[in-house]
Coordinates of N, CA and C in Angstrom, one line a residue:
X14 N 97.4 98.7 135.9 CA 97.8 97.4 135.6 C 99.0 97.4 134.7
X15 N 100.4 96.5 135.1 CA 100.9 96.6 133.9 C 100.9 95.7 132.8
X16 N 101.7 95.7 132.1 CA 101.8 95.3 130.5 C 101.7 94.0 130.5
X17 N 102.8 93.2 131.4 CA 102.8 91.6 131.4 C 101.7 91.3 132.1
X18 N 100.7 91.2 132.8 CA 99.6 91.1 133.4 C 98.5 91.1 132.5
X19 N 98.6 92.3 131.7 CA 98.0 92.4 130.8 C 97.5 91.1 129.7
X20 N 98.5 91.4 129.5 CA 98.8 90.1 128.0 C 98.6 88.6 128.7
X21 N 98.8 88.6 130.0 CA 98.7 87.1 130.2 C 97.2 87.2 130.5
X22 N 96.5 88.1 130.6 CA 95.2 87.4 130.7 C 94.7 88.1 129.4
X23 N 94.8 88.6 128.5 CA 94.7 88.7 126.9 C 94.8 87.3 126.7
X24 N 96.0 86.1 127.1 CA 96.4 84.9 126.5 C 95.2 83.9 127.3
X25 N 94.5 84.4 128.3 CA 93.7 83.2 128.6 C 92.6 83.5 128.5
X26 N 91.8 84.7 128.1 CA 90.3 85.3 127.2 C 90.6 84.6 125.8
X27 N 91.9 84.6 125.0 CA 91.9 83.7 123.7 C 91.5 82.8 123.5
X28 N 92.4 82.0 124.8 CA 92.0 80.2 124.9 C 90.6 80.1 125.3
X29 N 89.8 81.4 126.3 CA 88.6 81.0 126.4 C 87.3 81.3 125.4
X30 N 87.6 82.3 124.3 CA 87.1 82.9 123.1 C 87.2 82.1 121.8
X31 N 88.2 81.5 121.6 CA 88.5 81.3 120.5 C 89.3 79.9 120.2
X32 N 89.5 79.4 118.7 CA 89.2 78.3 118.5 C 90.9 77.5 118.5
X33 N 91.1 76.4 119.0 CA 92.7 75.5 119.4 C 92.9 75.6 117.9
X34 N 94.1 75.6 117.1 CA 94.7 75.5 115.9 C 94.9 74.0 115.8
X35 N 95.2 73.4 116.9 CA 95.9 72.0 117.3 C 97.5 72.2 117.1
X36 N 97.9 72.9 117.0 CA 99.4 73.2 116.8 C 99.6 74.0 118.0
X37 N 99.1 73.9 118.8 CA 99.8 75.0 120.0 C 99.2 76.4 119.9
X38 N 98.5 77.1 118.8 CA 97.8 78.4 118.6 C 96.5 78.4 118.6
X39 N 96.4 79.5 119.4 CA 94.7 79.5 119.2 C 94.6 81.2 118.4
X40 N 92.8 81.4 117.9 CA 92.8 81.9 117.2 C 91.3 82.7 117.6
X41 N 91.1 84.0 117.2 CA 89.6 84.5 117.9 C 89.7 85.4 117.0
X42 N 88.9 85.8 116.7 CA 88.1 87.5 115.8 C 88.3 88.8 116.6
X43 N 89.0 89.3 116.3 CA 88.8 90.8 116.8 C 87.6 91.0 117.3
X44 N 86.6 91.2 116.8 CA 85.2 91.5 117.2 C 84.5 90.7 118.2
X45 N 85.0 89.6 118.2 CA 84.4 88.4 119.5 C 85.4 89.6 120.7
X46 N 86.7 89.6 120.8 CA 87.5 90.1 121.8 C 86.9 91.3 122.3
X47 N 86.6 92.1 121.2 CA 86.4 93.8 121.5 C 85.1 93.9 122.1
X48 N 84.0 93.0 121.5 CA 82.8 93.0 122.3 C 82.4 92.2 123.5
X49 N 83.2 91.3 124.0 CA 83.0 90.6 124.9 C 82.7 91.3 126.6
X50 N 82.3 91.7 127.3 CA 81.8 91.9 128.4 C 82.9 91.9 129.3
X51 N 83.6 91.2 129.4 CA 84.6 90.9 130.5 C 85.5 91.6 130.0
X52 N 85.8 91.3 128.8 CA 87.1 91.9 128.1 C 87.0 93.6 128.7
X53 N 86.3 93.8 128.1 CA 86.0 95.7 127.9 C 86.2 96.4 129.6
X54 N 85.7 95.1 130.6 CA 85.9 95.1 132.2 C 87.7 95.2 132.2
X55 N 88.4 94.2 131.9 CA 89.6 93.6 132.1 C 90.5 94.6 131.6
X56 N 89.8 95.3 130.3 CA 91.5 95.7 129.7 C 91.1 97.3 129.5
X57 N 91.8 98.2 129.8 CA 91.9 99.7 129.6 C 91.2 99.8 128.4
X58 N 92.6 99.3 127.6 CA 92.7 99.6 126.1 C 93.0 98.5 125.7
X59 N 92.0 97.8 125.2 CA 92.3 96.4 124.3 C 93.4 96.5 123.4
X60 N 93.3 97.9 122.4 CA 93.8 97.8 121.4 C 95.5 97.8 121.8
X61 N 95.8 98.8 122.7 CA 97.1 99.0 122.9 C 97.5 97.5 123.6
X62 N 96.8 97.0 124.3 CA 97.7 95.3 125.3 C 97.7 94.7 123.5
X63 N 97.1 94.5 122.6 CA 97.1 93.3 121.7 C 98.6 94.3 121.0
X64 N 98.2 95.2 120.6 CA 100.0 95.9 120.6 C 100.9 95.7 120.7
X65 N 101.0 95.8 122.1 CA 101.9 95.2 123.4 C 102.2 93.5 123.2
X66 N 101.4 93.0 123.1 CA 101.5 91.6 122.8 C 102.6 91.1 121.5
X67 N 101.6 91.9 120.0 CA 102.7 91.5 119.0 C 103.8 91.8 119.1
X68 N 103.9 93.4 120.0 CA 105.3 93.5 119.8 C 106.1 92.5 120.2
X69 N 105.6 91.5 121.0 CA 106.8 91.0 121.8 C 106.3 89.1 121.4
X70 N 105.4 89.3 120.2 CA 105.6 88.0 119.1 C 104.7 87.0 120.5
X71 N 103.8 87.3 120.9 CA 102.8 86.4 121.6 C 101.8 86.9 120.7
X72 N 101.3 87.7 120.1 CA 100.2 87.3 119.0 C 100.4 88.1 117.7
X73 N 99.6 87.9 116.7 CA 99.7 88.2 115.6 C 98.7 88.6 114.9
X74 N 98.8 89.7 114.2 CA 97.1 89.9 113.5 C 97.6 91.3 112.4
X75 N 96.6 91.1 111.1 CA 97.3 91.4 110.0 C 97.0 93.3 110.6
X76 N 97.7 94.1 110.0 CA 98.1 95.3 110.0 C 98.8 95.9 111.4
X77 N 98.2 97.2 111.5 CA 99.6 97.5 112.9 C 98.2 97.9 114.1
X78 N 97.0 97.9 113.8 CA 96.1 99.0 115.0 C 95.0 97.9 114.1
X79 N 94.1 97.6 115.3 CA 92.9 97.3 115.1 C 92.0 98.0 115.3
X80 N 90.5 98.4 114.7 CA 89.3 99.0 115.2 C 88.1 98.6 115.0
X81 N 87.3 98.6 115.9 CA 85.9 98.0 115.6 C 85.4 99.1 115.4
X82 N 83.9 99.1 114.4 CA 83.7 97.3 113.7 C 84.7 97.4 112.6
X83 N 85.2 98.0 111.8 CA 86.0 98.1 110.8 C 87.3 96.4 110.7
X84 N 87.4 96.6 111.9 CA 88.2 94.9 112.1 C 87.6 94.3 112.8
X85 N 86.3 93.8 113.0 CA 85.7 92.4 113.4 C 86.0 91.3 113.1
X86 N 86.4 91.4 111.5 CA 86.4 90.1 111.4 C 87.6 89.7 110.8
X87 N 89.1 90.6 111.2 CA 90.3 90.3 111.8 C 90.7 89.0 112.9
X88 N 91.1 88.2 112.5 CA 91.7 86.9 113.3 C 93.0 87.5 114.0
X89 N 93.0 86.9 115.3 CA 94.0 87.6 116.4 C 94.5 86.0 116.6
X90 N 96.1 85.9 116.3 CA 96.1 84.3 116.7 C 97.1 84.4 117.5
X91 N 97.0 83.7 119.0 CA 98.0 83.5 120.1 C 98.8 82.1 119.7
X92 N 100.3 83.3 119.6 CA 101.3 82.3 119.3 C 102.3 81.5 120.3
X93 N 101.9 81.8 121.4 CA 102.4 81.0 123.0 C 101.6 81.3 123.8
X94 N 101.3 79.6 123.8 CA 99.8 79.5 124.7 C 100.3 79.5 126.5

């Protein structure tokens, strides 16, 4: 699968996980994302697509690498819905 593929359905597991900002961002927990069922089906490596994503400023989430559970309860916010 590649990368843009990736992330565009990263961007619509957000909208379906997690909560509208009302400003155009939505926002989900690392730990909702990582444990979700479909997710774990959909994506290789979660960790590297959400990567992939900041780098290219569609989402944002504090440090450089996430891991569960250690970042569960890390906020992952999509910044172009």
């Amino acid at each position: 699968m590649d990368v843009d593929h990736e992330i565009e359905l990263l961007k619509e597991k957000i909208k379906l996980l997690g909560v509208d900002g009302g400003d155009g961002t939505w926002t989900v927990k690392f730990g909702v994302l990582f444990n979700d069922t479909e997710c774990a089906n959909l994506f290789e490596a979660l960790v590297g697509t959400l990567r992939a994503a900041k780098k290219r400023k569609v989402v944002t989430f504090q440090g450089q690498m996430l891991l569960s559970p250690t970042h569960d309860d890390v906020d992952v916010k999509l910044l172009v819905a």
